[in-house]
Coordinates of C-alpha atoms in Angstrom, one line a residue:
X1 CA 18.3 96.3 90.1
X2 CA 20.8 98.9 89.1
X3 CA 19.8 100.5 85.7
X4 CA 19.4 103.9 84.7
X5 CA 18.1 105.7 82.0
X6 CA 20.6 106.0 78.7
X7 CA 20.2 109.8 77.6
X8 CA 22.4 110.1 74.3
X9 CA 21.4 108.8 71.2
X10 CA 23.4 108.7 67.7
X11 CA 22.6 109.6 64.7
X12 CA 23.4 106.3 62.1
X13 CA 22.5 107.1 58.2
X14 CA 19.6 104.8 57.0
X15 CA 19.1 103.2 60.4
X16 CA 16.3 105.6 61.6
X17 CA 14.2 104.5 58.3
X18 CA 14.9 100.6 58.7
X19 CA 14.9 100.6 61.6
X20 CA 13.3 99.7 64.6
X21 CA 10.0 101.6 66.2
X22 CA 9.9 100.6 70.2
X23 CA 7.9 102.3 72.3
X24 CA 10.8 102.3 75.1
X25 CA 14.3 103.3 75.2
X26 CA 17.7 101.6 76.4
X27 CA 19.0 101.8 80.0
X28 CA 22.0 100.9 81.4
X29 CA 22.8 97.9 83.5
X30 CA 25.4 98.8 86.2
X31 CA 27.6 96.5 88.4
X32 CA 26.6 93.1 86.5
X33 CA 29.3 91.0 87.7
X34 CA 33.0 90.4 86.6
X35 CA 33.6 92.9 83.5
X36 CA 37.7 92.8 83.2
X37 CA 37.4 95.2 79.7
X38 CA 34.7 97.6 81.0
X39 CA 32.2 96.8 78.3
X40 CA 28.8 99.5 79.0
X41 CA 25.6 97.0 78.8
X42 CA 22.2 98.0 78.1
X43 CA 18.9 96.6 78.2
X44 CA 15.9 97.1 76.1
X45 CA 12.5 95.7 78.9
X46 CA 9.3 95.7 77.0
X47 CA 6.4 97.7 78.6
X48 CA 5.1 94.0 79.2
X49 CA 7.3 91.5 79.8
X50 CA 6.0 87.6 79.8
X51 CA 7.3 85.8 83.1
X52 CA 10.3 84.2 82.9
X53 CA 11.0 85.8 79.1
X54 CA 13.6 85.1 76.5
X55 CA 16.8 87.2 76.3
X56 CA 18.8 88.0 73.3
X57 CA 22.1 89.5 73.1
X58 CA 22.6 91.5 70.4
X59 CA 25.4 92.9 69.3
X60 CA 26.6 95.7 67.1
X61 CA 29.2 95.9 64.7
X62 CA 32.5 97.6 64.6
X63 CA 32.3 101.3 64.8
X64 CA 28.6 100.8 65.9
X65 CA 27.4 101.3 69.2
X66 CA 24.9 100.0 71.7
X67 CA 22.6 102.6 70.8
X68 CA 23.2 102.4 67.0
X69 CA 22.1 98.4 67.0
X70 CA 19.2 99.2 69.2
X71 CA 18.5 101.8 66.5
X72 CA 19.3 100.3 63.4
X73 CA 17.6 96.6 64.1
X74 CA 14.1 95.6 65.0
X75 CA 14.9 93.3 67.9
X76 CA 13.2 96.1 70.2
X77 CA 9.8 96.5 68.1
X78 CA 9.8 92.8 68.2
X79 CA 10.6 92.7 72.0
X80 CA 7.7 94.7 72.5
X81 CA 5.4 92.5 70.3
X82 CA 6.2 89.1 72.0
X83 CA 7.5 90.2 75.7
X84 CA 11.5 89.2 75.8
X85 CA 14.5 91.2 76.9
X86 CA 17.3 92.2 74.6
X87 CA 20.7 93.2 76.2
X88 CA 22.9 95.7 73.9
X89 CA 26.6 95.4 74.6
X90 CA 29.1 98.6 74.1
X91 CA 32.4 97.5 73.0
X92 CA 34.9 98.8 75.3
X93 CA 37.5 99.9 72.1
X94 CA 38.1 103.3 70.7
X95 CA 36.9 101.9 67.5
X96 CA 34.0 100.3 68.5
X97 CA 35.1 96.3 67.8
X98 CA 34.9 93.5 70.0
X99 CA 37.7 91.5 71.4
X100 CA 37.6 88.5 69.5
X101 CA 41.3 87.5 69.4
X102 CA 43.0 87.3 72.6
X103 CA 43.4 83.9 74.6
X104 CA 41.2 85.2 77.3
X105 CA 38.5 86.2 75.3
X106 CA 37.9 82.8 73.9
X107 CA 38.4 81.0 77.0
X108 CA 35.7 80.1 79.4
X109 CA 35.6 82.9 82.1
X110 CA 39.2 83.8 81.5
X111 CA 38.2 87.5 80.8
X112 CA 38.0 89.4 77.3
X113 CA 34.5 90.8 76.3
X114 CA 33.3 87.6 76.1
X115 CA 33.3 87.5 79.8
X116 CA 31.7 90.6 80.5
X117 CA 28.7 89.5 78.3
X118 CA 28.6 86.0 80.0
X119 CA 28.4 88.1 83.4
X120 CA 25.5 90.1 82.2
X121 CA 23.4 87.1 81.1
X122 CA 24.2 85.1 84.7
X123 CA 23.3 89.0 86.2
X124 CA 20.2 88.9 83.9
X125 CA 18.7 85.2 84.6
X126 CA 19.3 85.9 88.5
X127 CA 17.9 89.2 88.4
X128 CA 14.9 89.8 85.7
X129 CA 13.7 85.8 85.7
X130 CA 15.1 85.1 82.3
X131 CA 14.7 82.0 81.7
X132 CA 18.2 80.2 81.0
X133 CA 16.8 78.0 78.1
X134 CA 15.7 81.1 76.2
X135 CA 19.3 83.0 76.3
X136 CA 20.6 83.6 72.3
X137 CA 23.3 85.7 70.6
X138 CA 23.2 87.3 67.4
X139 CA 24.9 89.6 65.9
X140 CA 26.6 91.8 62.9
X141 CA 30.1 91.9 61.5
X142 CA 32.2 92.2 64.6
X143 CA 29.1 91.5 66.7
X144 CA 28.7 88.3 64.7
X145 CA 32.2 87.3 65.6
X146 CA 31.4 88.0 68.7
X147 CA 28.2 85.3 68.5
X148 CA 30.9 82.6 67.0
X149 CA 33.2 83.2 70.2
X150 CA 30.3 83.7 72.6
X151 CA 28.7 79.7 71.1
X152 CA 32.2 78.5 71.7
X153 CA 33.4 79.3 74.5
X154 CA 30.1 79.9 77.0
X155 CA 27.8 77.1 75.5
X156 CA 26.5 76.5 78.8
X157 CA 25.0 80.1 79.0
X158 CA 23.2 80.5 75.0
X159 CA 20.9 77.9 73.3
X160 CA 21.1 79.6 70.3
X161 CA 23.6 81.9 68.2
X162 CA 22.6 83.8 64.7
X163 CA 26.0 85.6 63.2
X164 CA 25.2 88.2 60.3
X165 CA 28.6 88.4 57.9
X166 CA 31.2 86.8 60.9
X167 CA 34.1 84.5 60.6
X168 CA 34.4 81.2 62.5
X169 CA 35.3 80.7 66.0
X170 CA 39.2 81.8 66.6
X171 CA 39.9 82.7 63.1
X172 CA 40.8 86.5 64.3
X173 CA 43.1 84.6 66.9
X174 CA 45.9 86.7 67.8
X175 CA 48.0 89.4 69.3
X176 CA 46.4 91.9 67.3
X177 CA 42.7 93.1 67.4
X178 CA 42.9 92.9 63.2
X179 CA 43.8 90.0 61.4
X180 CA 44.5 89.4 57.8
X181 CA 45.2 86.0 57.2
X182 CA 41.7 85.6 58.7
X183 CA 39.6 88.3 56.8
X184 CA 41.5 87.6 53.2
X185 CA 40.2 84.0 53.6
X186 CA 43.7 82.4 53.3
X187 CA 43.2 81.0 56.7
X188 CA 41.5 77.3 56.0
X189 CA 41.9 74.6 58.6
X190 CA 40.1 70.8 57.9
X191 CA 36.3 70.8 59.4
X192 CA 38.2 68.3 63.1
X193 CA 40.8 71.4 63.4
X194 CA 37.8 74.0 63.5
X195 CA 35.8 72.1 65.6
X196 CA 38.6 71.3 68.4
X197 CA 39.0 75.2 68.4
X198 CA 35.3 75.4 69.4
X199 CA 35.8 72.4 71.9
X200 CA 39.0 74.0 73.3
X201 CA 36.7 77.2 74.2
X202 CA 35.6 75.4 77.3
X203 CA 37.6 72.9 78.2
X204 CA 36.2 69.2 79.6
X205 CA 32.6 71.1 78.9
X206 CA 30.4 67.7 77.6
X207 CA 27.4 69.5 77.7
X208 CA 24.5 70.5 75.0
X209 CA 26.6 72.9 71.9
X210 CA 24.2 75.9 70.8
X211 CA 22.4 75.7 67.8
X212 CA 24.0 78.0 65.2
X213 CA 22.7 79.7 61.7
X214 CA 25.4 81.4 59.9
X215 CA 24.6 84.3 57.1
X216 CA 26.8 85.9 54.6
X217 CA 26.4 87.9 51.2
X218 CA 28.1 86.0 48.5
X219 CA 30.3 88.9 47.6
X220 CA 33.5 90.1 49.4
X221 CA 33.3 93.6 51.5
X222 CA 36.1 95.8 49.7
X223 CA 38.3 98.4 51.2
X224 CA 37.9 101.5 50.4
X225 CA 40.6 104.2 50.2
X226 CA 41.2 107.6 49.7
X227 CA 42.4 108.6 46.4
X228 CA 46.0 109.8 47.7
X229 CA 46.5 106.5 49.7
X230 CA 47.7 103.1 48.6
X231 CA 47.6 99.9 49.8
X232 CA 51.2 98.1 51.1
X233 CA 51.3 94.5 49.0
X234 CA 51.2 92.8 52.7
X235 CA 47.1 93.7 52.4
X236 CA 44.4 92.1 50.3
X237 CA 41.9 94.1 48.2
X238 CA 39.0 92.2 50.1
X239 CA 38.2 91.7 53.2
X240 CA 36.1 89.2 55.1
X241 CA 36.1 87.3 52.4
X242 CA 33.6 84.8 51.7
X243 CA 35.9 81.9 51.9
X244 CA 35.4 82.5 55.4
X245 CA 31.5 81.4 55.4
X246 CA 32.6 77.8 54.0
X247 CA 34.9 77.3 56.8
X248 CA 32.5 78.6 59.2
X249 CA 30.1 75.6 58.0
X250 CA 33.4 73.4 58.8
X251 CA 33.7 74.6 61.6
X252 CA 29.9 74.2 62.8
X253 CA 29.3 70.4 61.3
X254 CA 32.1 68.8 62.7
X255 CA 31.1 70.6 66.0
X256 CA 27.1 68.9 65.3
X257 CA 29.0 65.7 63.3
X258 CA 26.9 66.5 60.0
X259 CA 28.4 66.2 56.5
X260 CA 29.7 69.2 55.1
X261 CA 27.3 68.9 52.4
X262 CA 23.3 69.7 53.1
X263 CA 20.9 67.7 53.7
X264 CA 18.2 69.8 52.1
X265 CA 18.5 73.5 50.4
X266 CA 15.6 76.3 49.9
X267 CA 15.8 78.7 46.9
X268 CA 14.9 82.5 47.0
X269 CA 14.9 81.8 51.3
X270 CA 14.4 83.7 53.3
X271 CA 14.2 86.5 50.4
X272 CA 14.3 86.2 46.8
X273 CA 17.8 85.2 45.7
X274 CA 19.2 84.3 48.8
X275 CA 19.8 80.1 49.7
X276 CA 19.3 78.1 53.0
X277 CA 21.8 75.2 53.5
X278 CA 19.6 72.9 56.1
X279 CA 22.4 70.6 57.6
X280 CA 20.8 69.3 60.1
X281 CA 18.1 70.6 62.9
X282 CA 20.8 72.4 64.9
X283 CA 23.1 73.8 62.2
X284 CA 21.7 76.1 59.0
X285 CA 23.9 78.3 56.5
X286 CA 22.4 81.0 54.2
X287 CA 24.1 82.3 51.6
X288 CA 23.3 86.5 50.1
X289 CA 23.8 85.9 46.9
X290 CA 24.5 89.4 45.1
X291 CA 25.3 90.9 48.4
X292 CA 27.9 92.2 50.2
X293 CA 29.0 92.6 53.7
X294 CA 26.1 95.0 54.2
X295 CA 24.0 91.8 54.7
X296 CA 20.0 93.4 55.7
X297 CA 19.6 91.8 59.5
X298 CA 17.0 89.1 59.2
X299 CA 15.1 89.2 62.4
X300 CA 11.7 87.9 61.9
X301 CA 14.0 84.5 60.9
X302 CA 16.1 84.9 63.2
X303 CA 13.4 85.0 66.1
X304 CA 12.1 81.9 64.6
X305 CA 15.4 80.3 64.7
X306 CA 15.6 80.8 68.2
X307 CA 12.0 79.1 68.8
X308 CA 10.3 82.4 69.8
X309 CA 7.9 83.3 66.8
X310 CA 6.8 80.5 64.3
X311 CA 7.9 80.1 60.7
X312 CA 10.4 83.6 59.5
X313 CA 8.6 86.0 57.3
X314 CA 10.2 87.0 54.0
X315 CA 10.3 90.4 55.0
X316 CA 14.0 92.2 54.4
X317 CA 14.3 94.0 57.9
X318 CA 17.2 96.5 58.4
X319 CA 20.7 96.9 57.2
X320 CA 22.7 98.6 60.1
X321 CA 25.8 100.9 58.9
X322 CA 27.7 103.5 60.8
X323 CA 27.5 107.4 59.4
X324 CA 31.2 107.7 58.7
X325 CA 33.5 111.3 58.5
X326 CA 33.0 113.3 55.5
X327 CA 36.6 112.5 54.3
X328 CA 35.9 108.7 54.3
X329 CA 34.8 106.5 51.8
X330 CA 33.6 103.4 52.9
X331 CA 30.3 102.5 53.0
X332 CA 30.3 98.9 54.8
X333 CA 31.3 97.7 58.3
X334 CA 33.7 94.8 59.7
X335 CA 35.9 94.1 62.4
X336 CA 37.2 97.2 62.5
X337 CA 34.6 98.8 60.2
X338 CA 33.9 102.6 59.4
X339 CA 36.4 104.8 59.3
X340 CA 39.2 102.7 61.1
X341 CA 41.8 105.0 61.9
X342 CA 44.4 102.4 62.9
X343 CA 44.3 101.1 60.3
X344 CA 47.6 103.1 59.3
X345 CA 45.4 106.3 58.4
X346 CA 43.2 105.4 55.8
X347 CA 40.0 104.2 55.9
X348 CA 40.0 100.6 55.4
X349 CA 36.4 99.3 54.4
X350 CA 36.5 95.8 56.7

């Protein structure tokens, strides 16, 4: 077992109050299998583990780190309360976001990000016992695209996938690592288009699909610039736009064949003025309402989604954002969250 001991730590505004409160700290998982983008894992192991525990991924958002979603979420403190492991990808880019547009990232073991977290999970079950129907994916922001592309294209490797303010499966598709058709919303495909992206993921796969719940805050994340910059008219003032959580539910139906509409919806849940869309027993969508992308991390119902607590709390857990530069003035995170210097030099709040 290669591991060994993670010794910096960063400092991310409000996380160290929200957040979690383990009694152990990350370590690094070393020559895991086939990693073609050099994406840094790390693993969170309980003081006591149960045999053959659960394992969630969990994965941070653009700009964030490894360390900052270990920080800035409770999936640790709640690691140590009920024995599972939690793995903590790095993305590999200067800018902290996940590949979640190239053709090999969304292809079963054709490389991409998404194969060097599939790697660590086959590394994990061989090597700690996990039990392989207990693996789940979750996610924030670029981590929650991340748990779209991971559900589609390795759903023989997670049960279960809960994406925090995401888009669907192959919406950032492209040559570039941004993409604004995408994030405006004006990219809308029928709910059998988004469902044969999913099904293209792995192709001739005809096994069980992971269960997926889908979160977003009901308003749109803005960008944010400096005073001397403007935007070009080829850019949108929003970004991720919640368009993007109705073709999400498309997307996820026609994958589970349920109707697009609900087949029951719960009021003020999991906290007061947010709504549960109950489509069927593998599929739920719940809706912020009043909130942006900074959608608070649910994990207490999040855990119970993934069968390993009983019914969610109605406790509002964390909210992870990145500290950004002095000179920028976003306060949100996205695909390229933070202060995304490509962006063509201005801070672009995503």
């Amino acid at each position: 077992m290669f591991i060994r001991p993670l010794l910096t730590s960063l400092t991310v505004a409000t996380l160290a109050i929200l957040g979690n409160a383990a009694a152990g700290q990350l370590q690094a998982i070393l020559d895991f299998g086939p990693n073609p983008t050099n994406v840094e894992m790390f693993i969170y192991r309980p003081a006591i583990v149960v045999a053959n525990p659960a394992l969630i991924v969990a994965i941070h958002y653009c700009t964030g780190t490894a360390q900052a979603y270990f920080t800035g979420t409770q999936y640790a403190t709640l690691a140590d309360q009920y024995g599972f492991l939690v793995i903590y990808p790095d993305a590999p880019d200067s800018g902290g976001c996940w590949d979640v547009h190239t053709n090999a990232t969304l292809i079963h073991d054709a490389g991409g990000d998404s194969l060097a977290i599939a790697s660590v999970v086959r590394y994990a079950i061989a090597n700690y016992n996990v039990d392989p129907n207990r693996v789940f994916a979750t996610g924030t922001s670029s981590g929650a695209m991340m748990t779209n592309v991971l559900a589609g294209a390795y759903p023989d490797l997670f049960k279960a996938g809960a994406a925090f303010a995401g888009v669907p499966y192959g919406c950032f598709a492209g040559p570039d690592l941004w993409n604004t058709a995408c994030a405006t919303g004006s990219t809308s495909k029928t709910p059998q288009e988004w469902g044969d992206l999913v099904r293209n993921g792995y192709p001739g796969y005809s096994g069980a699909r992971p269960k997926m719940q889908i979160w977003q805050g009901s308003l749109s994340a803005k960008y944010s610039i400096p005073a001397n910059q403007t935007l070009t008219s080829s850019f949108s003032d929003t970004t991720l736009d919640y368009k993007n959580f109705a073709e999400g539910v498309k997307q996820w139906t026609n994958i589970f064949g349920y109707y697009i509409t609900p087949v029951s919806t719960s009021e003020n849940s999991p906290i007061s003025g947010w709504t549960r869309s109950i489509h069927g027993p593998n599929f739920q969508a719940i809706v912020a309402t009043g909130v942006d992308h900074n959608i608070p991390v649910q994990e207490n119902d999040v855990l119970a989604w993934f069968g390993l607590t009983g019914t969610a709390t109605t406790t509002t857990t964390s909210s992870p954002t990145s500290t950004a530069p002095p000179e920028a003035l976003q306060t949100h995170w996205g695909q390229c969250g933070g202060c995304v210097r490509c962006r063509h030099n201005f801070c672009l709040d995503l």
